[in-house]
Amino acid sequence: MTDTLLSVKNLTLNIPTGSGTLKAVRGIDFDLKRGETLSIVGESGSGKSLTSLAVMGLLGKSIKRQADEMRFDDIDLQKANRRVMRDLRGNRIAMIFQEPMTSLNPAYTIGDQLTETLLLHRKVSKAAARARAVELLEKVGITAAESRLSQYPHQLSGGLRQRVMIALALMCEPDLLIADEPTTALDVTIQAQILRLLVDLTREMNMAMILITHDLGVVARVADKVAVMYAGELVETGPASEVFAAPSHPYTRGLLRCIPQPGKTERGAPLGTIPGIVPSLIGDVSGCVFRTRCAHARPECREAIPLRGDASHEFKCVHPDGALSEEGEVA
Ligand SMILES: Nc1ncnc2c1ncn2[C@@H]1O[C@H](COP(=O)(O)OP(=O)(O)OP(=O)(O)O)[C@@H](O)[C@H]1O
Ligand SMILES: [Mg+2]
């Protein structure tokens, strides 16, 4: 028996549009063990949310999902019926969505929303569910937790709502937590606190976590593994320490150059960006998707791209070292 909790092989997501099929996600592989944190990073529109929604079975009906394997524990997610998926969600797999307000129902109290999932999935009394809700609100750092139960979402600040969202996701002690940009709506100082909290709680509860974020500084501190996504593909994956110490794909190196460095980046200096245009993912998508923005692009980048590195730290590039030796030439 392996301790792999989630395994995704060759996941492809196609979205029919008026002007053709959008090949939004192509050939994604990743796996996750209990207690491990995988961070998916990449710029807006690269397919991070779609990938996590595909795992949750929450894609819109029109989106076509294909994979060689999608397994959670011993459950085949491609064969699981709606009842099985509903039971998994909230109970064993929980998600914190990108938009906090869409996940809290304005018409119900915090207490009702917190206890509902537990009452739905577990045979517990109302009193026990309330006790658990209070315990979790305290855990996520909410004071006077008991009195919060009767409040409505609009009565809470953004930071508190985000904490409630985390408590909500943790009510059933899920095995896997998917956190999609869980802090974008918050102040920078609160962001760091909440992420720290999430990571501490996942460790404490021995949960696996998929953390989707733009914030590479956070990833460097908390993730065990990193998957770098660009235009619907994984261009580099590996242990976080290795990817940060030796980023191999030119896109990963571009992203890392965009992080402000304490003491090195001038205050108020614009954040670095990678120039160029993301290719259209409608129609024929072949070769390296990053070639339109890569300083090291060659004619062979239009062909099939080899996977390089070793089984744990892989990257897709025609250059054996990701063109690292040419890096000095880049302006
Ligand atoms: N229902 C849909 N119909 C058409 N296109 C869609 C749909 N959902 C997503 N897309 C497109 O698929 C691509 C990937 O979207 P996704 O939301 O996964 O990106 P993301 O990496 O989560 O971005 P962000 O960082 O902005 O949240 C985008 O180009 C998006 O416009
Ligand atoms: Mg997203």
mmCIF file of N, CA and C in Angstrom, residues 24-28 41 46-47 228-236 281 285-290 305 316:
data_model
loop_
_atom_site.group_PDB
_atom_site.id
_atom_site.type_symbol
_atom_site.label_atom_id
_atom_site.label_comp_id
_atom_site.label_asym_id
_atom_site.label_seq_id
_atom_site.Cartn_x
_atom_site.Cartn_y
_atom_site.Cartn_z
ATOM 1 N N ALA A 24 -7.712 24.254 -22.248
ATOM 2 C CA ALA A 24 -7.350 25.057 -21.072
ATOM 3 C C ALA A 24 -6.294 24.384 -20.205
ATOM 4 N N VAL A 25 -6.363 23.062 -20.075
ATOM 5 C CA VAL A 25 -5.385 22.319 -19.262
ATOM 6 C C VAL A 25 -4.955 21.102 -20.059
ATOM 7 N N ARG A 26 -3.633 20.878 -20.138
ATOM 8 C CA ARG A 26 -3.134 19.794 -20.985
ATOM 9 C C ARG A 26 -2.062 18.953 -20.282
ATOM 10 N N GLY A 27 -2.374 17.663 -20.143
ATOM 11 C CA GLY A 27 -1.369 16.691 -19.702
ATOM 12 C C GLY A 27 -0.761 16.938 -18.337
ATOM 13 N N ILE A 28 -1.609 17.289 -17.370
ATOM 14 C CA ILE A 28 -1.092 17.599 -16.023
ATOM 15 C C ILE A 28 -0.937 16.321 -15.192
ATOM 16 N N VAL A 41 1.638 27.173 -8.672
ATOM 17 C CA VAL A 41 1.867 28.590 -8.937
ATOM 18 C C VAL A 41 1.837 28.850 -10.441
ATOM 19 N N SER A 46 -3.654 30.566 -15.995
ATOM 20 C CA SER A 46 -2.831 29.408 -16.369
ATOM 21 C C SER A 46 -3.544 28.078 -16.121
ATOM 22 N N GLY A 47 -4.699 28.091 -15.447
ATOM 23 C CA GLY A 47 -5.467 26.854 -15.273
ATOM 24 C C GLY A 47 -5.424 26.273 -13.871
ATOM 25 N N VAL A 228 4.719 24.355 -11.197
ATOM 26 C CA VAL A 228 4.662 25.650 -11.884
ATOM 27 C C VAL A 228 3.836 25.480 -13.152
ATOM 28 N N MET A 229 2.735 26.230 -13.228
ATOM 29 C CA MET A 229 1.834 26.108 -14.379
ATOM 30 C C MET A 229 1.985 27.289 -15.305
ATOM 31 N N TYR A 230 1.985 26.999 -16.592
ATOM 32 C CA TYR A 230 1.992 28.085 -17.565
ATOM 33 C C TYR A 230 1.065 27.711 -18.715
ATOM 34 N N ALA A 231 0.089 28.576 -18.990
ATOM 35 C CA ALA A 231 -0.835 28.388 -20.116
ATOM 36 C C ALA A 231 -1.368 26.955 -20.194
ATOM 37 N N GLY A 232 -1.775 26.408 -19.043
ATOM 38 C CA GLY A 232 -2.449 25.112 -19.039
ATOM 39 C C GLY A 232 -1.552 23.899 -18.936
ATOM 40 N N GLU A 233 -0.236 24.124 -18.811
ATOM 41 C CA GLU A 233 0.671 22.975 -18.659
ATOM 42 C C GLU A 233 1.537 23.144 -17.425
ATOM 43 N N LEU A 234 2.014 22.015 -16.913
ATOM 44 C CA LEU A 234 3.024 22.104 -15.859
ATOM 45 C C LEU A 234 4.371 22.186 -16.550
ATOM 46 N N VAL A 235 5.082 23.265 -16.335
ATOM 47 C CA VAL A 235 6.387 23.383 -16.985
ATOM 48 C C VAL A 235 7.519 22.921 -16.073
ATOM 49 N N GLU A 236 7.267 22.927 -14.765
ATOM 50 C CA GLU A 236 8.291 22.444 -13.827
ATOM 51 C C GLU A 236 7.633 21.976 -12.544
ATOM 52 N N LEU A 281 -4.931 29.274 -26.806
ATOM 53 C CA LEU A 281 -5.018 27.841 -26.542
ATOM 54 C C LEU A 281 -6.185 27.230 -27.316
ATOM 55 N N VAL A 285 -2.313 23.440 -30.447
ATOM 56 C CA VAL A 285 -1.388 23.864 -29.395
ATOM 57 C C VAL A 285 -0.263 22.840 -29.383
ATOM 58 N N SER A 286 0.912 23.226 -29.859
ATOM 59 C CA SER A 286 2.002 22.247 -29.874
ATOM 60 C C SER A 286 3.313 22.930 -29.546
ATOM 61 N N GLY A 287 4.306 22.120 -29.240
ATOM 62 C CA GLY A 287 5.615 22.658 -28.872
ATOM 63 C C GLY A 287 5.567 23.300 -27.497
ATOM 64 N N CYS A 288 6.578 24.119 -27.229
ATOM 65 C CA CYS A 288 6.651 24.767 -25.915
ATOM 66 C C CYS A 288 5.714 25.961 -25.884
ATOM 67 N N VAL A 289 4.804 25.983 -24.905
ATOM 68 C CA VAL A 289 3.840 27.090 -24.826
ATOM 69 C C VAL A 289 4.502 28.392 -24.406
ATOM 70 N N PHE A 290 5.678 28.311 -23.816
ATOM 71 C CA PHE A 290 6.343 29.525 -23.329
ATOM 72 C C PHE A 290 7.217 30.176 -24.406
ATOM 73 N N ILE A 305 8.364 18.706 -26.797
ATOM 74 C CA ILE A 305 9.387 19.138 -25.834
ATOM 75 C C ILE A 305 9.721 17.995 -24.873
ATOM 76 N N LYS A 316 10.157 20.931 -18.498
ATOM 77 C CA LYS A 316 9.965 20.698 -19.932
ATOM 78 C C LYS A 316 10.677 21.777 -20.716
#
